[in-house]
């Protein structure tokens, strides 16, 4: 129930009591029951590593994957565990065979690690990186659709779309973008790093060729728990970043063993899904977190006399609020602002420059509540 979230559930997380933690978005935060389950898997592994790897792990991994797949509306055979969304993106980009002149289309809100991966691929293959410039702040989804579709061409081989953008906390209008990319003959990779646990997902219905997402952010799984989904028609030729024994045996098998590793973060995804259920399920939790993010953003923009980066319908559990103009002066770097918020107020929040302005990106997790954003409001107001 929404009324029982916030402070009432914070004790499940090992977060320091004296901090105002408004940055769930960067790395997530894992509650103790999920960490306890991860420890149980590790203990089981170390009680007999051979037995674990040979006789326990294959089935355990399959059943964890099946549970996650059901949550994502996907077939288990189309899903592979990976370490994080960066690895998911790398897996696709490094599996595709780009030819000189092929275009990879990203945009000005693309996550920097993804852009760097594209630059690496372009340097090796002769492919060309094309970056659509999306204006910001946004009054609606249309400027995104226009900016990206304007850069599609007959050479576009792959379009990379964030489901929710990192620097600007914007839910992208995937449906028209994917339709346009497909009409242009391009493949589509969706970077859904923030989506699982923030939005309900039905992966096949999205219509992308590839979709990667993190479970360690909004699903609160242990760090290192992420997935890559690939349309069955595109699975040939997609290989894990580390090739191992099962090379050539098909998508599912190749990803199930990439060498000896600690798989406890993946196995504990079931505990993360149980924990979400115990909080009331995705709908209840996101009703609380989306509303908290919306209300907090409105309160902050009002207090600072500024604006929110995009309309409520384009936001989930995060929001970017413009800081007052003095924060955009060259002498006031984002790092200085973040350091001061941390040192003086114990507030953890990303502050970033985008489109010439300074923005604070708030997160609303199940353990957050309104009073914490008031601390931020006052801290910013004081300087
Ligand atoms: C849009 C987007 N893509 C990729 C990532 C990378 O996630 P990870 O560090 O878990 O690979 C992030 C992280 O915040 C992100 O916001």
mmCIF file of C-alpha atoms and ligand atoms in Angstrom:
data_model
loop_
_atom_site.group_PDB
_atom_site.id
_atom_site.type_symbol
_atom_site.label_atom_id
_atom_site.label_comp_id
_atom_site.label_asym_id
_atom_site.label_seq_id
_atom_site.Cartn_x
_atom_site.Cartn_y
_atom_site.Cartn_z
ATOM 1 C CA UNK A 1 0.000 0.000 0.000
ATOM 2 C CA UNK A 2 1.298 3.417 -0.938
ATOM 3 C CA UNK A 3 0.672 4.773 2.546
ATOM 4 C CA UNK A 4 3.122 2.271 4.004
ATOM 5 C CA UNK A 5 6.048 3.194 1.773
ATOM 6 C CA UNK A 6 8.583 5.958 2.410
ATOM 7 C CA UNK A 7 10.158 6.155 5.873
ATOM 8 C CA UNK A 8 8.179 3.093 6.998
ATOM 9 C CA UNK A 9 10.180 0.811 4.698
ATOM 10 C CA UNK A 10 13.576 2.505 4.749
ATOM 11 C CA UNK A 11 14.896 0.130 7.426
ATOM 12 C CA UNK A 12 14.990 -2.600 4.764
ATOM 13 C CA UNK A 13 17.853 -0.755 3.107
ATOM 14 C CA UNK A 14 21.297 -0.440 4.694
ATOM 15 C CA UNK A 15 21.465 3.241 3.775
ATOM 16 C CA UNK A 16 23.119 5.450 6.386
ATOM 17 C CA UNK A 17 20.495 7.101 8.510
ATOM 18 C CA UNK A 18 22.085 10.543 8.363
ATOM 19 C CA UNK A 19 22.024 10.888 4.578
ATOM 20 C CA UNK A 20 19.402 12.360 2.277
ATOM 21 C CA UNK A 21 19.650 9.832 -0.507
ATOM 22 C CA UNK A 22 18.029 11.312 -3.594
ATOM 23 C CA UNK A 23 20.108 9.413 -6.130
ATOM 24 C CA UNK A 24 18.693 5.926 -6.408
ATOM 25 C CA UNK A 25 18.943 6.383 -10.182
ATOM 26 C CA UNK A 26 22.714 6.120 -10.538
ATOM 27 C CA UNK A 27 23.402 2.719 -8.991
ATOM 28 C CA UNK A 28 20.188 1.682 -7.236
ATOM 29 C CA UNK A 29 20.308 0.547 -3.611
ATOM 30 C CA UNK A 30 19.664 -3.054 -2.620
ATOM 31 C CA UNK A 31 17.489 -3.936 0.377
ATOM 32 C CA UNK A 32 18.789 -6.303 3.029
ATOM 33 C CA UNK A 33 16.457 -9.268 2.260
ATOM 34 C CA UNK A 34 17.788 -9.311 -1.298
ATOM 35 C CA UNK A 35 21.404 -9.040 -0.137
ATOM 36 C CA UNK A 36 20.742 -11.875 2.342
ATOM 37 C CA UNK A 37 19.534 -14.081 -0.491
ATOM 38 C CA UNK A 38 22.631 -13.193 -2.509
ATOM 39 C CA UNK A 39 24.796 -14.189 0.482
ATOM 40 C CA UNK A 40 22.931 -17.500 0.736
ATOM 41 C CA UNK A 41 23.763 -18.249 -2.892
ATOM 42 C CA UNK A 42 27.415 -17.375 -2.298
ATOM 43 C CA UNK A 43 27.560 -19.585 0.797
ATOM 44 C CA UNK A 44 26.013 -22.428 -1.138
ATOM 45 C CA UNK A 45 28.590 -21.971 -3.891
ATOM 46 C CA UNK A 46 31.525 -21.977 -1.485
ATOM 47 C CA UNK A 47 30.272 -25.002 0.442
ATOM 48 C CA UNK A 48 31.191 -27.065 -2.620
ATOM 49 C CA UNK A 49 32.169 -25.001 -5.674
ATOM 50 C CA UNK A 50 32.293 -27.995 -7.989
ATOM 51 C CA UNK A 51 28.890 -29.287 -7.030
ATOM 52 C CA UNK A 52 27.509 -25.769 -7.305
ATOM 53 C CA UNK A 53 28.898 -24.984 -10.757
ATOM 54 C CA UNK A 54 28.154 -28.374 -12.250
ATOM 55 C CA UNK A 55 24.908 -29.475 -10.619
ATOM 56 C CA UNK A 56 23.214 -26.472 -9.026
ATOM 57 C CA UNK A 57 23.970 -23.395 -11.113
ATOM 58 C CA UNK A 58 22.581 -24.392 -14.543
ATOM 59 C CA UNK A 59 19.070 -25.082 -13.255
ATOM 60 C CA UNK A 60 19.147 -22.240 -10.728
ATOM 61 C CA UNK A 61 20.093 -19.790 -13.459
ATOM 62 C CA UNK A 62 17.369 -21.072 -15.748
ATOM 63 C CA UNK A 63 14.728 -20.693 -13.087
ATOM 64 C CA UNK A 64 15.909 -17.174 -12.123
ATOM 65 C CA UNK A 65 15.821 -16.236 -15.794
ATOM 66 C CA UNK A 66 12.345 -17.714 -16.236
ATOM 67 C CA UNK A 67 11.048 -15.671 -13.293
ATOM 68 C CA UNK A 68 12.602 -12.461 -14.647
ATOM 69 C CA UNK A 69 11.375 -13.233 -18.161
ATOM 70 C CA UNK A 70 7.798 -13.574 -16.893
ATOM 71 C CA UNK A 71 8.097 -10.166 -15.210
ATOM 72 C CA UNK A 72 9.315 -8.676 -18.500
ATOM 73 C CA UNK A 73 6.712 -10.390 -20.686
ATOM 74 C CA UNK A 74 9.502 -12.234 -22.493
ATOM 75 C CA UNK A 75 10.248 -15.821 -23.410
ATOM 76 C CA UNK A 76 13.117 -17.123 -21.219
ATOM 77 C CA UNK A 77 14.990 -18.373 -24.282
ATOM 78 C CA UNK A 78 15.163 -14.804 -25.611
ATOM 79 C CA UNK A 79 16.708 -13.399 -22.454
ATOM 80 C CA UNK A 80 20.306 -13.550 -21.241
ATOM 81 C CA UNK A 81 21.808 -12.309 -18.004
ATOM 82 C CA UNK A 82 24.569 -9.727 -18.413
ATOM 83 C CA UNK A 83 26.446 -7.631 -15.843
ATOM 84 C CA UNK A 84 24.926 -4.255 -16.605
ATOM 85 C CA UNK A 85 23.315 -2.199 -19.350
ATOM 86 C CA UNK A 86 26.730 -1.075 -20.593
ATOM 87 C CA UNK A 87 27.611 -4.727 -21.199
ATOM 88 C CA UNK A 88 24.243 -5.305 -22.874
ATOM 89 C CA UNK A 89 24.863 -2.439 -25.287
ATOM 90 C CA UNK A 90 28.448 -3.581 -25.884
ATOM 91 C CA UNK A 91 27.272 -7.124 -26.580
ATOM 92 C CA UNK A 92 25.017 -5.972 -29.400
ATOM 93 C CA UNK A 93 27.390 -3.404 -30.872
ATOM 94 C CA UNK A 94 30.331 -5.786 -30.844
ATOM 95 C CA UNK A 95 28.304 -8.634 -32.329
ATOM 96 C CA UNK A 96 27.043 -6.697 -35.349
ATOM 97 C CA UNK A 97 29.223 -6.570 -38.416
ATOM 98 C CA UNK A 98 29.324 -2.887 -39.369
ATOM 99 C CA UNK A 99 30.574 -1.925 -42.803
ATOM 100 C CA UNK A 100 32.336 1.329 -43.728
ATOM 101 C CA UNK A 101 29.690 4.007 -44.206
ATOM 102 C CA UNK A 102 27.031 2.264 -42.104
ATOM 103 C CA UNK A 103 25.445 4.778 -39.752
ATOM 104 C CA UNK A 104 24.796 4.297 -36.046
ATOM 105 C CA UNK A 105 22.214 6.820 -34.882
ATOM 106 C CA UNK A 106 22.318 8.059 -31.301
ATOM 107 C CA UNK A 107 21.173 11.404 -29.881
ATOM 108 C CA UNK A 108 22.305 14.207 -27.627
ATOM 109 C CA UNK A 109 20.681 12.551 -24.565
ATOM 110 C CA UNK A 110 22.416 9.174 -25.109
ATOM 111 C CA UNK A 111 24.334 7.845 -22.102
ATOM 112 C CA UNK A 112 28.014 8.712 -22.465
ATOM 113 C CA UNK A 113 29.333 5.141 -22.031
ATOM 114 C CA UNK A 114 27.073 4.076 -24.903
ATOM 115 C CA UNK A 115 28.359 6.903 -27.081
ATOM 116 C CA UNK A 116 31.951 5.905 -26.293
ATOM 117 C CA UNK A 117 31.180 2.302 -27.277
ATOM 118 C CA UNK A 118 29.768 3.562 -30.577
ATOM 119 C CA UNK A 119 32.913 5.630 -31.161
ATOM 120 C CA UNK A 120 35.028 2.524 -30.583
ATOM 121 C CA UNK A 121 32.927 0.495 -33.031
ATOM 122 C CA UNK A 122 33.027 3.311 -35.591
ATOM 123 C CA UNK A 123 36.813 3.599 -35.298
ATOM 124 C CA UNK A 124 37.231 -0.135 -35.889
ATOM 125 C CA UNK A 125 34.705 -0.635 -38.671
ATOM 126 C CA UNK A 126 34.494 2.622 -40.582
ATOM 127 C CA UNK A 127 30.876 3.036 -39.496
ATOM 128 C CA UNK A 128 29.743 6.622 -38.954
ATOM 129 C CA UNK A 129 28.297 7.887 -35.692
ATOM 130 C CA UNK A 130 25.346 10.229 -36.242
ATOM 131 C CA UNK A 131 24.026 12.210 -33.282
ATOM 132 C CA UNK A 132 20.539 13.731 -33.433
ATOM 133 C CA UNK A 133 20.312 16.932 -31.442
ATOM 134 C CA UNK A 134 17.235 16.834 -29.201
ATOM 135 C CA UNK A 135 16.302 20.195 -27.678
ATOM 136 C CA UNK A 136 15.886 20.546 -23.919
ATOM 137 C CA UNK A 137 13.786 21.342 -21.942
ATOM 138 C CA UNK A 138 10.956 19.568 -23.742
ATOM 139 C CA UNK A 139 7.292 20.515 -23.910
ATOM 140 C CA UNK A 140 6.271 17.105 -25.294
ATOM 141 C CA UNK A 141 7.525 14.061 -27.231
ATOM 142 C CA UNK A 142 7.221 15.561 -30.738
ATOM 143 C CA UNK A 143 10.606 17.363 -30.845
ATOM 144 C CA UNK A 144 12.286 14.049 -29.984
ATOM 145 C CA UNK A 145 10.514 12.238 -32.808
ATOM 146 C CA UNK A 146 11.327 15.031 -35.261
ATOM 147 C CA UNK A 147 14.996 15.291 -34.267
ATOM 148 C CA UNK A 148 15.655 11.565 -34.529
ATOM 149 C CA UNK A 149 13.615 10.801 -37.644
ATOM 150 C CA UNK A 150 15.295 13.725 -39.430
ATOM 151 C CA UNK A 151 18.635 11.927 -39.054
ATOM 152 C CA UNK A 152 17.479 8.537 -40.376
ATOM 153 C CA UNK A 153 18.915 7.681 -43.784
ATOM 154 C CA UNK A 154 19.281 4.772 -46.180
ATOM 155 C CA UNK A 155 22.645 4.129 -44.479
ATOM 156 C CA UNK A 156 21.264 3.918 -40.947
ATOM 157 C CA UNK A 157 22.085 0.423 -39.752
ATOM 158 C CA UNK A 158 21.325 0.752 -36.054
ATOM 159 C CA UNK A 159 19.330 3.233 -33.995
ATOM 160 C CA UNK A 160 20.033 3.306 -30.261
ATOM 161 C CA UNK A 161 17.189 4.669 -28.157
ATOM 162 C CA UNK A 162 17.146 5.120 -24.397
ATOM 163 C CA UNK A 163 13.908 4.057 -22.803
ATOM 164 C CA UNK A 164 14.533 6.649 -20.081
ATOM 165 C CA UNK A 165 17.373 9.092 -20.676
ATOM 166 C CA UNK A 166 20.107 9.424 -18.091
ATOM 167 C CA UNK A 167 21.042 13.131 -18.083
ATOM 168 C CA UNK A 168 17.490 14.366 -18.611
ATOM 169 C CA UNK A 169 15.258 11.688 -16.981
ATOM 170 C CA UNK A 170 12.923 11.644 -19.986
ATOM 171 C CA UNK A 171 10.795 8.703 -21.104
ATOM 172 C CA UNK A 172 11.354 8.459 -24.844
ATOM 173 C CA UNK A 173 8.400 8.003 -27.226
ATOM 174 C CA UNK A 174 9.577 4.556 -28.307
ATOM 175 C CA UNK A 175 6.594 3.553 -30.453
ATOM 176 C CA UNK A 176 6.851 6.247 -33.177
ATOM 177 C CA UNK A 177 10.645 6.164 -33.077
ATOM 178 C CA UNK A 178 10.853 2.403 -33.538
ATOM 179 C CA UNK A 179 8.223 2.514 -36.299
ATOM 180 C CA UNK A 180 10.239 5.174 -38.140
ATOM 181 C CA UNK A 181 13.515 3.313 -37.686
ATOM 182 C CA UNK A 182 11.980 0.083 -38.980
ATOM 183 C CA UNK A 183 10.464 1.890 -41.963
ATOM 184 C CA UNK A 184 13.968 3.133 -42.761
ATOM 185 C CA UNK A 185 15.277 -0.442 -42.625
ATOM 186 C CA UNK A 186 17.340 0.045 -39.469
ATOM 187 C CA UNK A 187 17.826 -2.235 -36.486
ATOM 188 C CA UNK A 188 16.825 -0.859 -33.074
ATOM 189 C CA UNK A 189 18.596 -1.322 -29.756
ATOM 190 C CA UNK A 190 16.771 0.043 -26.719
ATOM 191 C CA UNK A 191 18.895 0.991 -23.735
ATOM 192 C CA UNK A 192 16.427 0.400 -20.918
ATOM 193 C CA UNK A 193 18.957 0.841 -18.102
ATOM 194 C CA UNK A 194 16.346 2.569 -15.918
ATOM 195 C CA UNK A 195 13.176 0.870 -17.086
ATOM 196 C CA UNK A 196 12.760 -2.379 -15.083
ATOM 197 C CA UNK A 197 10.975 -1.461 -11.866
ATOM 198 C CA UNK A 198 10.173 2.038 -13.144
ATOM 199 C CA UNK A 199 7.763 1.116 -15.950
ATOM 200 C CA UNK A 200 5.706 -1.989 -16.703
ATOM 201 C CA UNK A 201 7.473 -3.883 -19.478
ATOM 202 C CA UNK A 202 6.364 -6.233 -22.214
ATOM 203 C CA UNK A 203 9.600 -6.570 -24.156
ATOM 204 C CA UNK A 204 8.360 -8.226 -27.382
ATOM 205 C CA UNK A 205 5.547 -5.671 -27.678
ATOM 206 C CA UNK A 206 8.050 -2.806 -27.727
ATOM 207 C CA UNK A 207 9.096 -3.879 -31.210
ATOM 208 C CA UNK A 208 12.852 -3.407 -30.862
ATOM 209 C CA UNK A 209 15.407 -5.918 -32.084
ATOM 210 C CA UNK A 210 17.451 -5.723 -28.893
ATOM 211 C CA UNK A 211 16.593 -4.473 -25.417
ATOM 212 C CA UNK A 212 18.933 -4.280 -22.446
ATOM 213 C CA UNK A 213 17.955 -3.312 -18.910
ATOM 214 C CA UNK A 214 19.370 -3.135 -15.404
ATOM 215 C CA UNK A 215 17.787 -4.973 -12.506
ATOM 216 C CA UNK A 216 20.136 -3.323 -10.005
ATOM 217 C CA UNK A 217 18.564 0.118 -10.384
ATOM 218 C CA UNK A 218 14.783 0.279 -9.912
ATOM 219 C CA UNK A 219 14.220 -3.436 -9.312
ATOM 220 C CA UNK A 220 16.668 -3.224 -6.384
ATOM 221 C CA UNK A 221 18.517 -6.424 -7.330
ATOM 222 C CA UNK A 222 22.192 -6.721 -6.376
ATOM 223 C CA UNK A 223 24.650 -4.777 -8.503
ATOM 224 C CA UNK A 224 25.737 -6.699 -11.575
ATOM 225 C CA UNK A 225 22.256 -7.990 -12.367
ATOM 226 C CA UNK A 226 21.083 -6.983 -15.833
ATOM 227 C CA UNK A 227 19.694 -8.603 -18.947
ATOM 228 C CA UNK A 228 19.799 -8.533 -22.707
ATOM 229 C CA UNK A 229 16.684 -9.513 -24.657
ATOM 230 C CA UNK A 230 17.030 -10.297 -28.353
ATOM 231 C CA UNK A 231 14.217 -10.827 -30.845
ATOM 232 C CA UNK A 232 14.305 -14.517 -31.820
ATOM 233 C CA UNK A 233 14.783 -13.501 -35.463
ATOM 234 C CA UNK A 234 17.988 -11.607 -34.546
ATOM 235 C CA UNK A 235 19.655 -14.035 -32.172
ATOM 236 C CA UNK A 236 21.974 -15.604 -34.753
ATOM 237 C CA UNK A 237 25.244 -13.751 -34.589
ATOM 238 C CA UNK A 238 24.708 -12.244 -31.140
ATOM 239 C CA UNK A 239 27.467 -13.570 -28.895
ATOM 240 C CA UNK A 240 28.471 -12.771 -25.323
ATOM 241 C CA UNK A 241 31.417 -10.412 -24.860
ATOM 242 C CA UNK A 242 33.325 -13.407 -23.500
ATOM 243 C CA UNK A 243 33.290 -16.422 -25.790
ATOM 244 C CA UNK A 244 33.456 -19.726 -23.939
ATOM 245 C CA UNK A 245 32.634 -23.453 -24.140
ATOM 246 C CA UNK A 246 29.205 -23.121 -25.697
ATOM 247 C CA UNK A 247 30.175 -20.996 -28.673
ATOM 248 C CA UNK A 248 27.896 -21.819 -31.576
ATOM 249 C CA UNK A 249 25.333 -23.605 -29.426
ATOM 250 C CA UNK A 250 22.788 -20.820 -29.629
ATOM 251 C CA UNK A 251 21.896 -17.646 -27.783
ATOM 252 C CA UNK A 252 20.682 -19.143 -24.496
ATOM 253 C CA UNK A 253 23.509 -21.601 -24.022
ATOM 254 C CA UNK A 254 26.310 -19.263 -25.020
ATOM 255 C CA UNK A 255 25.255 -16.671 -22.438
ATOM 256 C CA UNK A 256 24.648 -19.259 -19.692
ATOM 257 C CA UNK A 257 28.384 -19.914 -19.287
ATOM 258 C CA UNK A 258 31.015 -17.260 -19.992
ATOM 259 C CA UNK A 259 33.640 -18.666 -17.642
ATOM 260 C CA UNK A 260 33.827 -19.094 -13.877
ATOM 261 C CA UNK A 261 32.094 -16.238 -12.096
ATOM 262 C CA UNK A 262 29.958 -15.333 -9.122
ATOM 263 C CA UNK A 263 26.380 -15.518 -10.427
ATOM 264 C CA UNK A 264 24.781 -14.641 -7.082
ATOM 265 C CA UNK A 265 23.557 -11.220 -8.274
ATOM 266 C CA UNK A 266 21.602 -12.898 -11.077
ATOM 267 C CA UNK A 267 20.260 -15.645 -8.851
ATOM 268 C CA UNK A 268 19.043 -13.115 -6.286
ATOM 269 C CA UNK A 269 16.817 -11.396 -8.858
ATOM 270 C CA UNK A 270 14.032 -13.667 -7.628
ATOM 271 C CA UNK A 271 14.447 -12.166 -4.144
ATOM 272 C CA UNK A 272 14.249 -8.676 -5.664
ATOM 273 C CA UNK A 273 10.977 -9.619 -7.364
ATOM 274 C CA UNK A 274 9.683 -11.107 -4.094
ATOM 275 C CA UNK A 275 10.654 -7.929 -2.298
ATOM 276 C CA UNK A 276 8.786 -5.818 -4.854
ATOM 277 C CA UNK A 277 5.735 -8.043 -4.320
ATOM 278 C CA UNK A 278 6.048 -7.638 -0.550
ATOM 279 C CA UNK A 279 5.972 -3.845 -0.987
ATOM 280 C CA UNK A 280 2.686 -4.217 -2.870
ATOM 281 C CA UNK A 281 3.846 -5.005 -6.417
ATOM 282 C CA UNK A 282 4.996 -2.863 -9.319
ATOM 283 C CA UNK A 283 1.756 -0.943 -9.755
ATOM 284 C CA UNK A 284 1.492 0.062 -6.110
ATOM 285 C CA UNK A 285 5.160 0.935 -5.772
ATOM 286 C CA UNK A 286 5.300 2.988 -8.961
ATOM 287 C CA UNK A 287 2.053 4.757 -8.081
ATOM 288 C CA UNK A 288 3.935 5.971 -4.988
ATOM 289 C CA UNK A 289 7.329 6.665 -6.567
ATOM 290 C CA UNK A 290 6.036 8.383 -9.711
ATOM 291 C CA UNK A 291 3.765 10.585 -7.682
ATOM 292 C CA UNK A 292 6.510 11.429 -5.211
ATOM 293 C CA UNK A 293 8.874 12.350 -8.073
ATOM 294 C CA UNK A 294 6.152 14.502 -9.663
ATOM 295 C CA UNK A 295 5.190 16.281 -6.441
ATOM 296 C CA UNK A 296 8.782 16.833 -5.364
ATOM 297 C CA UNK A 297 9.748 18.197 -8.794
ATOM 298 C CA UNK A 298 6.795 20.596 -8.779
ATOM 299 C CA UNK A 299 7.637 21.769 -5.263
ATOM 300 C CA UNK A 300 11.303 22.355 -6.137
ATOM 301 C CA UNK A 301 10.657 24.163 -9.434
ATOM 302 C CA UNK A 302 8.125 26.356 -7.692
ATOM 303 C CA UNK A 303 10.437 27.186 -4.795
ATOM 304 C CA UNK A 304 13.400 27.940 -7.055
ATOM 305 C CA UNK A 305 11.299 29.804 -9.645
ATOM 306 C CA UNK A 306 12.536 27.521 -12.404
ATOM 307 C CA UNK A 307 11.143 24.656 -14.512
ATOM 308 C CA UNK A 308 11.066 20.877 -14.908
ATOM 309 C CA UNK A 309 12.816 19.389 -17.964
ATOM 310 C CA UNK A 310 9.777 17.661 -19.467
ATOM 311 C CA UNK A 311 6.035 17.261 -18.808
ATOM 312 C CA UNK A 312 4.723 14.768 -16.207
ATOM 313 C CA UNK A 313 3.604 12.226 -18.829
ATOM 314 C CA UNK A 314 7.241 11.888 -19.939
ATOM 315 C CA UNK A 315 8.550 11.187 -16.441
ATOM 316 C CA UNK A 316 8.668 8.215 -14.089
ATOM 317 C CA UNK A 317 10.625 7.928 -10.854
ATOM 318 C CA UNK A 318 13.087 10.688 -11.751
ATOM 319 C CA UNK A 319 12.873 14.320 -12.769
ATOM 320 C CA UNK A 320 15.321 17.046 -13.741
ATOM 321 C CA UNK A 321 14.648 20.441 -12.207
ATOM 322 C CA UNK A 322 16.530 23.495 -13.427
ATOM 323 C CA UNK A 323 18.607 25.147 -10.744
ATOM 324 C CA UNK A 324 18.468 28.949 -10.382
ATOM 325 C CA UNK A 325 20.525 30.852 -12.981
ATOM 326 C CA UNK A 326 23.476 31.496 -10.657
ATOM 327 C CA UNK A 327 24.166 27.737 -10.657
ATOM 328 C CA UNK A 328 24.834 27.851 -14.399
ATOM 329 C CA UNK A 329 27.661 30.379 -14.036
ATOM 330 C CA UNK A 330 31.001 28.963 -15.245
ATOM 331 C CA UNK A 331 32.589 29.288 -11.801
ATOM 332 C CA UNK A 332 29.881 27.125 -10.201
ATOM 333 C CA UNK A 333 30.738 23.664 -11.518
ATOM 334 C CA UNK A 334 28.401 20.712 -11.054
ATOM 335 C CA UNK A 335 31.060 18.973 -8.987
ATOM 336 C CA UNK A 336 31.294 21.948 -6.623
ATOM 337 C CA UNK A 337 27.538 21.963 -6.115
ATOM 338 C CA UNK A 338 27.386 18.196 -5.507
ATOM 339 C CA UNK A 339 30.362 18.324 -3.126
ATOM 340 C CA UNK A 340 28.833 21.147 -1.135
ATOM 341 C CA UNK A 341 25.416 19.486 -0.931
ATOM 342 C CA UNK A 342 27.122 16.375 0.345
ATOM 343 C CA UNK A 343 29.543 18.036 2.755
ATOM 344 C CA UNK A 344 27.138 20.556 4.293
ATOM 345 C CA UNK A 345 23.817 18.701 4.102
ATOM 346 C CA UNK A 346 24.649 15.026 3.454
ATOM 347 C CA UNK A 347 22.473 15.216 0.332
ATOM 348 C CA UNK A 348 23.372 12.767 -2.417
ATOM 349 C CA UNK A 349 22.070 14.023 -5.767
ATOM 350 C CA UNK A 350 23.410 14.359 -9.313
ATOM 351 C CA UNK A 351 23.779 17.913 -10.570
ATOM 352 C CA UNK A 352 24.642 18.295 -14.214
ATOM 353 C CA UNK A 353 24.984 20.787 -17.020
ATOM 354 C CA UNK A 354 22.732 20.224 -19.998
ATOM 355 C CA UNK A 355 21.784 22.622 -22.801
ATOM 356 C CA UNK A 356 23.649 25.434 -21.077
ATOM 357 C CA UNK A 357 21.715 25.145 -17.796
ATOM 358 C CA UNK A 358 22.352 23.471 -14.442
ATOM 359 C CA UNK A 359 19.923 20.699 -13.474
ATOM 360 C CA UNK A 360 19.345 18.569 -10.405
ATOM 361 C CA UNK A 361 18.097 15.052 -11.152
ATOM 362 C CA UNK A 362 15.959 13.776 -8.325
ATOM 363 C CA UNK A 363 15.079 10.124 -7.821
ATOM 364 C CA UNK A 364 12.076 8.816 -5.917
ATOM 365 C CA UNK A 365 12.565 5.299 -4.540
ATOM 366 C CA UNK A 366 10.134 3.407 -2.298
ATOM 367 C CA UNK A 367 12.095 4.536 0.801
ATOM 368 C CA UNK A 368 12.054 8.259 -0.075
ATOM 369 C CA UNK A 369 9.518 10.784 1.116
ATOM 370 C CA UNK A 370 8.670 14.429 0.603
ATOM 371 C CA UNK A 371 10.540 15.809 3.617
ATOM 372 C CA UNK A 372 13.860 14.812 2.010
ATOM 373 C CA UNK A 373 13.276 17.012 -1.040
ATOM 374 C CA UNK A 374 12.514 19.903 1.289
ATOM 375 C CA UNK A 375 16.064 19.587 2.659
ATOM 376 C CA UNK A 376 17.314 19.936 -0.933
ATOM 377 C CA UNK A 377 14.994 22.864 -1.611
ATOM 378 C CA UNK A 378 16.328 24.770 1.367
ATOM 379 C CA UNK A 379 19.971 23.908 0.762
ATOM 380 C CA UNK A 380 19.821 25.260 -2.805
ATOM 381 C CA UNK A 381 17.862 28.312 -1.688
ATOM 382 C CA UNK A 382 20.563 29.232 0.849
ATOM 383 C CA UNK A 383 23.420 29.774 -1.618
HETATM 384 C C1 LIG B 1 20.518 5.329 -20.067
HETATM 385 C C2 LIG B 1 21.616 4.570 -19.386
HETATM 386 N N1 LIG B 1 22.294 3.654 -20.073
HETATM 387 C C3 LIG B 1 23.262 2.929 -19.516
HETATM 388 C C4 LIG B 1 23.605 3.103 -18.200
HETATM 389 C C5 LIG B 1 24.711 2.291 -17.641
HETATM 390 O O1 LIG B 1 24.314 1.455 -16.620
HETATM 391 P P1 LIG B 1 25.390 0.492 -16.002
HETATM 392 O O2 LIG B 1 26.428 1.344 -15.362
HETATM 393 O O3 LIG B 1 24.650 -0.324 -15.001
HETATM 394 O O4 LIG B 1 25.946 -0.303 -17.113
HETATM 395 C C6 LIG B 1 22.952 4.065 -17.435
HETATM 396 C C7 LIG B 1 23.322 4.273 -16.041
HETATM 397 O O5 LIG B 1 22.835 5.111 -15.339
HETATM 398 C C8 LIG B 1 21.916 4.815 -18.042
HETATM 399 O O6 LIG B 1 21.258 5.746 -17.373
#
